[in-house]
Amino acid sequence: MPSAPRYFIAILAIVISGHYILSFTNGTYGRATSISRLMNGHKSQNVPQEYYPALNTPLELSHRPNANATFVILARNSDLDNTVRSVREVEDRFNVRHHYPFVILNDEPFTDEFKRRVSAVASGPVSYGEVPTEHWVQPEWIDEERATKGRDQLVAENVIYGGSVSYRNMCRFNSGFFFKHPLVQNYRWYWRIEPDVHFHCDVNFDPFLYMQDRNKVYGFTITMYEFDKTIPTLWGHVKDFMKLHPEHIAKDNALGFMSDDGGETYNRCHFWSNFEIADMSFWRSKAYQDFFAYLDSKGGFYYERWGDAPVHSIAAGIFASKDQLQFFEEIGYEHNPYTHCPKDPGMWERGRCGCDPARSFDYDGYSCMRQWDAFMGLA
Ligand SMILES: *[C@@H]1O[C@H](CO)[C@@H](O)[C@H](O)[C@H]1NC(C)=O
């Protein structure tokens, strides 16, 4: 054989074997495999394409203008180190490419040291605000004797934060007031962050734009059961409200995720609200304003210990349609003691996730992800 064709064949052989080596090393864990699986319309582990926004806008190279959005953090001066850590992580994993602003709120003034250190790690503008007293303290009309009895009972039952008034103030503020703060009012979308949370994967897309483009209202990463002792009368009031205001109930809502008996009882499933990406025009709507005012008038934020998580979740479940709720599978997130880590190997690799998928909370016994899958028709 003349030398040129032999050379050509040798090259060809190298190219072909190279291709095999590549596809072999990609294997089930490879990017190419999982992308092509999705492109072919196959579902991986029964997770639909809708769960992979990163694929629709790879690495968000489209240079679209930012959404009308901000991060919102409620923190005390004593949370300084943990706030710096949370901001630093969300910067490294996402915001360094977007420079969204931060609004950080406190029930007292921030120290100069706090502002200096948080601003040093943020790539977007940071505003520091105080929560107005009337949005924070226990209202005058609450019967203090009854509230004390309620707290004592939860302490006796060993319920976490059972005796804390400031925790209750915070839950009521997060339920009904944060989106009315003058610094927050300038924005439509928010991403809630708390001190000492962790972001385990690169977020290679813009979740705000993702939600805006798809008319989404509420995004979450972890869903679980609420402690029944903190909300003994909540669902009764929710049912009364629905009877009073049928006009607010969305068609095709997600009530079926929260009740296993057609709305009679609450199965206690809720979205863990320390992470939220949501549309504040939903909280500012007449439906939610009526709902919050109604619940607040019952005093359960103080007589019991209603959390903003069940209050937000139930509202999202009733006043939004189920396809307006978004499970952000690809956002690896941790708030002690629970972690959400993407299970899909391609997604995990694309996100350069630092978490262990085997330890993801998703299908833990205390998680409501199974109910979510079943309700959304994914199980
Ligand atoms: C952002 O949203 C807020 C609240 O809906 C609105 O008041 C403001 O005008 C919006 N800003 C822009 C630039 O669209």
XYZ file of C-alpha atoms and ligand atoms in Angstrom:
393
model
C 0.000 0.000 0.000
C 1.298 3.476 -0.852
C 2.136 5.412 2.258
C -0.439 8.233 1.943
C -3.602 6.047 2.120
C -2.058 3.992 4.938
C -1.500 7.187 6.838
C -5.087 8.180 6.142
C -6.423 4.874 7.455
C -4.343 5.180 10.570
C -5.794 8.634 11.226
C -9.279 7.314 10.570
C -8.738 4.512 13.066
C -7.576 6.960 15.688
C -10.579 9.197 15.091
C -13.008 6.302 15.328
C -11.487 4.815 18.449
C -11.314 8.303 19.924
C -15.010 8.614 19.335
C -15.604 5.304 21.088
C -13.441 6.258 24.017
C -15.349 9.523 24.332
C -18.757 7.926 24.219
C -17.548 5.263 26.613
C -16.212 7.715 29.175
C -19.338 9.822 28.859
C -21.315 6.686 29.583
C -24.439 7.140 31.637
C -22.779 9.931 33.509
C -21.789 11.974 30.497
C -23.104 15.281 29.357
C -23.594 14.157 25.778
C -25.590 11.129 26.793
C -27.967 12.932 29.022
C -28.434 15.847 26.664
C -29.122 13.570 23.716
C -31.508 11.563 25.842
C -33.431 14.755 26.512
C -33.220 15.907 22.920
C -34.763 12.619 21.919
C -37.617 13.451 24.219
C -36.921 10.617 26.599
C -37.566 11.157 30.245
C -34.709 10.456 32.537
C -35.861 8.962 35.831
C -39.346 10.207 35.004
C -38.245 13.817 35.258
C -39.744 15.762 32.364
C -37.922 18.172 30.122
C -39.544 21.063 31.939
C -37.170 20.302 34.801
C -34.131 21.196 32.752
C -34.278 24.908 32.116
C -30.488 25.004 31.900
C -30.732 23.104 28.648
C -33.048 25.624 27.064
C -30.606 28.463 27.563
C -27.197 26.851 27.873
C -24.882 28.892 30.048
C -27.222 31.853 29.523
C -25.077 33.331 26.805
C -27.981 35.235 25.360
C -27.194 38.478 27.208
C -30.774 39.280 27.926
C -31.359 42.167 30.287
C -31.899 41.125 33.890
C -35.360 40.560 35.256
C -36.943 43.054 37.645
C -35.613 41.041 40.556
C -33.638 41.076 43.778
C -32.303 38.781 46.450
C -33.985 39.291 49.820
C -32.272 38.345 53.053
C -33.553 38.820 56.578
C -30.616 38.863 58.968
C -29.461 40.096 62.360
C -26.093 41.663 63.020
C -25.107 38.465 64.802
C -25.693 36.585 61.515
C -22.818 38.432 59.843
C -20.457 35.537 59.129
C -23.280 33.294 57.965
C -24.734 36.012 55.752
C -21.362 36.612 54.127
C -21.074 32.876 53.443
C -24.539 32.672 51.841
C -23.958 35.734 49.659
C -20.534 34.493 48.662
C -21.931 31.130 47.581
C -24.834 32.515 45.569
C -22.370 34.903 43.941
C -19.924 32.171 42.975
C -22.605 29.838 41.696
C -24.832 32.366 39.924
C -24.772 36.062 40.550
C -21.217 36.783 39.490
C -22.577 36.452 35.926
C -25.719 38.576 36.548
C -25.107 41.124 39.313
C -28.623 41.108 40.680
C -29.097 43.423 43.672
C -29.538 42.362 47.288
C -31.952 43.802 49.819
C -30.975 42.889 53.350
C -33.429 43.569 56.152
C -33.079 43.555 59.929
C -35.384 44.450 62.797
C -32.656 46.803 64.035
C -30.014 48.926 62.249
C -27.121 47.077 60.615
C -23.667 47.835 61.916
C -21.098 49.428 59.608
C -19.051 46.272 59.889
C -21.985 44.178 58.647
C -22.488 46.436 55.625
C -18.799 46.574 54.825
C -18.320 42.816 54.850
C -21.492 41.867 52.979
C -20.978 44.526 50.307
C -17.438 43.234 49.827
C -18.676 39.852 48.549
C -21.730 40.991 46.534
C -21.340 41.747 42.822
C -24.609 43.676 42.650
C -25.769 46.697 44.629
C -26.741 45.983 48.243
C -29.362 47.946 50.181
C -29.698 47.618 53.924
C -33.054 48.317 55.507
C -34.913 48.167 58.775
C -38.231 46.416 59.164
C -40.874 48.926 60.280
C -42.011 48.122 63.841
C -45.635 47.730 62.777
C -44.580 44.942 60.388
C -42.676 43.132 63.081
C -44.030 43.276 66.644
C -46.960 41.306 67.980
C -50.058 43.422 67.271
C -51.892 45.150 70.161
C -55.072 43.215 69.562
C -53.463 39.852 70.229
C -54.625 38.486 73.592
C -51.299 38.136 75.372
C -52.650 35.720 77.941
C -53.812 33.367 75.201
C -50.528 33.831 73.294
C -48.500 32.970 76.415
C -50.565 29.838 76.954
C -50.004 28.852 73.336
C -46.241 29.295 73.652
C -46.055 27.431 76.968
C -47.910 24.529 75.460
C -45.538 24.244 72.483
C -42.541 24.484 74.838
C -44.003 21.663 76.925
C -44.392 19.656 73.719
C -40.786 20.362 72.711
C -41.734 22.073 69.463
C -38.831 23.935 67.872
C -39.096 27.729 68.495
C -42.238 26.902 70.504
C -41.533 29.619 73.066
C -40.102 32.256 70.754
C -42.006 35.488 70.074
C -39.362 36.810 67.675
C -39.601 33.647 65.556
C -43.350 34.266 65.352
C -42.739 37.916 64.407
C -40.453 36.707 61.639
C -42.978 34.180 60.311
C -45.698 36.823 60.214
C -43.352 39.328 58.555
C -42.326 36.818 55.901
C -45.958 35.864 55.335
C -47.505 39.270 55.014
C -45.039 42.141 54.928
C -41.596 41.631 53.411
C -42.843 42.428 49.902
C -44.251 45.742 51.167
C -40.914 47.004 52.430
C -39.957 50.207 50.538
C -36.651 48.672 49.400
C -38.383 45.515 48.153
C -41.342 47.282 46.623
C -39.146 48.354 43.690
C -39.007 44.766 42.443
C -41.351 42.169 41.112
C -39.304 38.981 41.545
C -37.246 37.849 44.514
C -34.983 35.036 45.534
C -35.055 34.469 49.259
C -31.823 33.585 50.944
C -31.036 33.024 54.583
C -27.804 33.255 56.509
C -25.900 29.953 56.485
C -27.463 28.298 53.457
C -25.458 26.606 50.723
C -25.642 26.462 46.949
C -24.062 23.281 45.694
C -24.257 23.649 41.912
C -23.617 26.264 39.264
C -26.873 27.883 38.247
C -26.210 28.223 34.530
C -29.463 29.942 33.692
C -31.486 32.818 35.053
C -34.306 31.436 37.214
C -36.087 34.801 37.264
C -36.264 34.988 33.468
C -37.093 31.309 33.353
C -40.121 31.919 35.563
C -41.123 35.130 33.856
C -41.032 33.515 30.399
C -43.239 30.669 31.571
C -45.710 32.609 33.697
C -44.499 30.840 36.862
C -45.347 32.182 40.289
C -43.515 30.143 42.901
C -40.277 28.117 42.757
C -38.921 25.715 45.367
C -36.185 23.131 45.920
C -37.373 21.244 49.016
C -40.842 20.182 50.096
C -41.700 18.443 53.367
C -44.292 17.936 56.107
C -45.088 20.703 58.572
C -45.220 19.897 62.315
C -48.925 19.478 63.034
C -48.592 21.039 66.501
C -47.706 24.416 65.005
C -50.845 24.681 62.852
C -53.758 22.909 64.608
C -56.440 25.333 63.333
C -54.819 26.606 60.126
C -56.542 24.345 57.613
C -59.972 24.997 59.146
C -59.446 28.709 58.511
C -58.191 27.998 55.003
C -61.371 26.059 54.232
C -63.533 28.850 55.673
C -61.662 31.346 53.526
C -62.216 29.282 50.394
C -65.961 29.211 51.131
C -65.977 32.983 51.647
C -63.891 33.735 48.562
C -64.454 31.140 45.861
C -63.576 33.832 43.325
C -59.898 33.633 44.358
C -59.495 29.891 43.830
C -57.465 29.126 40.710
C -58.607 26.656 38.112
C -56.311 23.653 37.919
C -54.793 24.527 41.315
C -52.440 22.396 43.410
C -54.831 21.651 46.266
C -54.495 17.996 45.379
C -50.847 18.157 46.414
C -51.786 19.394 49.893
C -54.855 17.360 50.607
C -55.410 13.659 50.051
C -59.162 13.811 50.634
C -60.467 16.494 48.328
C -59.608 19.388 50.632
C -61.155 18.036 53.842
C -57.813 17.744 55.664
C -54.314 19.096 55.097
C -51.631 16.468 54.516
C -49.074 19.032 55.842
C -47.015 19.114 52.650
C -45.451 22.507 52.092
C -42.548 24.126 50.300
C -39.577 24.905 52.521
C -39.669 28.674 52.295
C -36.132 29.492 53.402
C -35.520 29.066 49.664
C -38.043 30.772 47.435
C -37.889 32.274 43.985
C -41.239 33.900 43.427
C -43.310 36.640 41.900
C -44.222 39.288 44.445
C -47.161 40.431 42.367
C -48.677 37.159 43.587
C -48.262 38.192 47.246
C -49.446 41.689 46.394
C -52.581 40.409 44.631
C -56.069 40.837 46.080
C -56.371 37.079 46.544
C -53.274 36.831 48.741
C -53.912 40.120 50.525
C -57.410 38.926 51.472
C -56.000 35.556 52.501
C -53.261 36.981 54.702
C -55.615 39.512 56.343
C -58.082 36.719 57.063
C -55.485 34.398 58.584
C -53.831 37.228 60.519
C -57.175 38.184 62.052
C -57.400 34.686 63.541
C -54.213 35.317 65.554
C -52.656 31.944 64.748
C -49.220 33.416 64.065
C -49.115 34.054 67.853
C -51.671 31.705 69.470
C -50.194 28.791 67.550
C -46.968 29.061 65.577
C -47.954 29.323 61.937
C -44.943 29.397 59.692
C -44.616 31.439 56.528
C -43.836 28.178 54.745
C -47.304 26.613 55.076
C -48.976 30.010 54.605
C -47.092 30.756 51.378
C -47.391 27.180 50.157
C -51.107 26.852 50.767
C -51.666 30.182 49.007
C -49.557 29.057 46.052
C -51.511 25.799 46.060
C -54.890 27.526 45.941
C -54.477 30.824 44.069
C -52.068 29.674 41.359
C -52.498 26.927 38.822
C -50.292 23.917 39.342
C -48.171 24.610 36.276
C -47.227 27.969 37.804
C -45.312 26.131 40.529
C -41.730 25.238 39.722
C -39.500 22.590 41.274
C -35.923 23.724 40.612
C -34.297 20.315 40.379
C -30.985 21.730 39.136
C -30.456 24.183 41.998
C -28.450 22.270 44.608
C -29.415 23.804 47.926
C -28.834 23.173 51.598
C -30.355 24.571 54.751
C -29.339 22.596 57.779
C -30.248 19.757 58.157
C -31.563 19.122 54.634
C -29.938 19.165 51.211
C -31.452 19.040 47.777
C -28.929 17.634 45.311
C -29.807 16.988 41.632
C -30.191 13.273 41.030
C -29.806 13.362 37.258
C -26.130 12.626 36.538
C -25.966 14.956 33.540
C -27.487 17.786 35.467
C -25.218 17.119 38.422
C -22.161 17.210 36.199
C -23.193 20.288 34.214
C -23.782 22.092 37.491
C -20.365 21.038 38.843
C -22.313 20.073 41.947
C -20.399 19.646 45.170
C -23.186 17.695 46.865
C -23.754 13.952 47.081
C -26.950 12.987 45.205
C -27.238 9.893 47.399
C -27.814 12.154 50.374
C -30.440 14.343 48.718
C -33.504 14.889 50.883
C -35.896 14.443 47.924
C -37.073 10.944 48.722
C -36.415 10.963 52.439
C -39.384 9.753 54.495
C -40.052 13.277 55.681
C -40.006 14.784 52.188
C -43.161 15.486 50.155
C -41.404 14.959 46.819
C -43.209 11.660 46.253
C -46.568 13.408 46.639
C -45.364 16.122 44.274
C -44.319 13.607 41.625
C -47.607 11.749 41.960
C -49.647 14.939 41.839
C -47.772 16.284 38.834
C -48.098 12.946 37.075
C -44.381 12.176 37.182
C -44.382 9.138 39.435
C -40.285 46.496 38.877
O -41.409 46.007 39.569
C -41.982 46.927 40.478
C -43.077 46.170 41.234
O -43.965 45.538 40.366
C -42.504 48.123 39.715
O -43.050 49.050 40.631
C -41.348 48.755 38.958
O -41.825 49.811 38.180
C -40.673 47.728 38.065
N -39.481 48.300 37.500
C -39.207 48.205 36.212
C -37.930 48.837 35.783
O -39.938 47.656 35.421
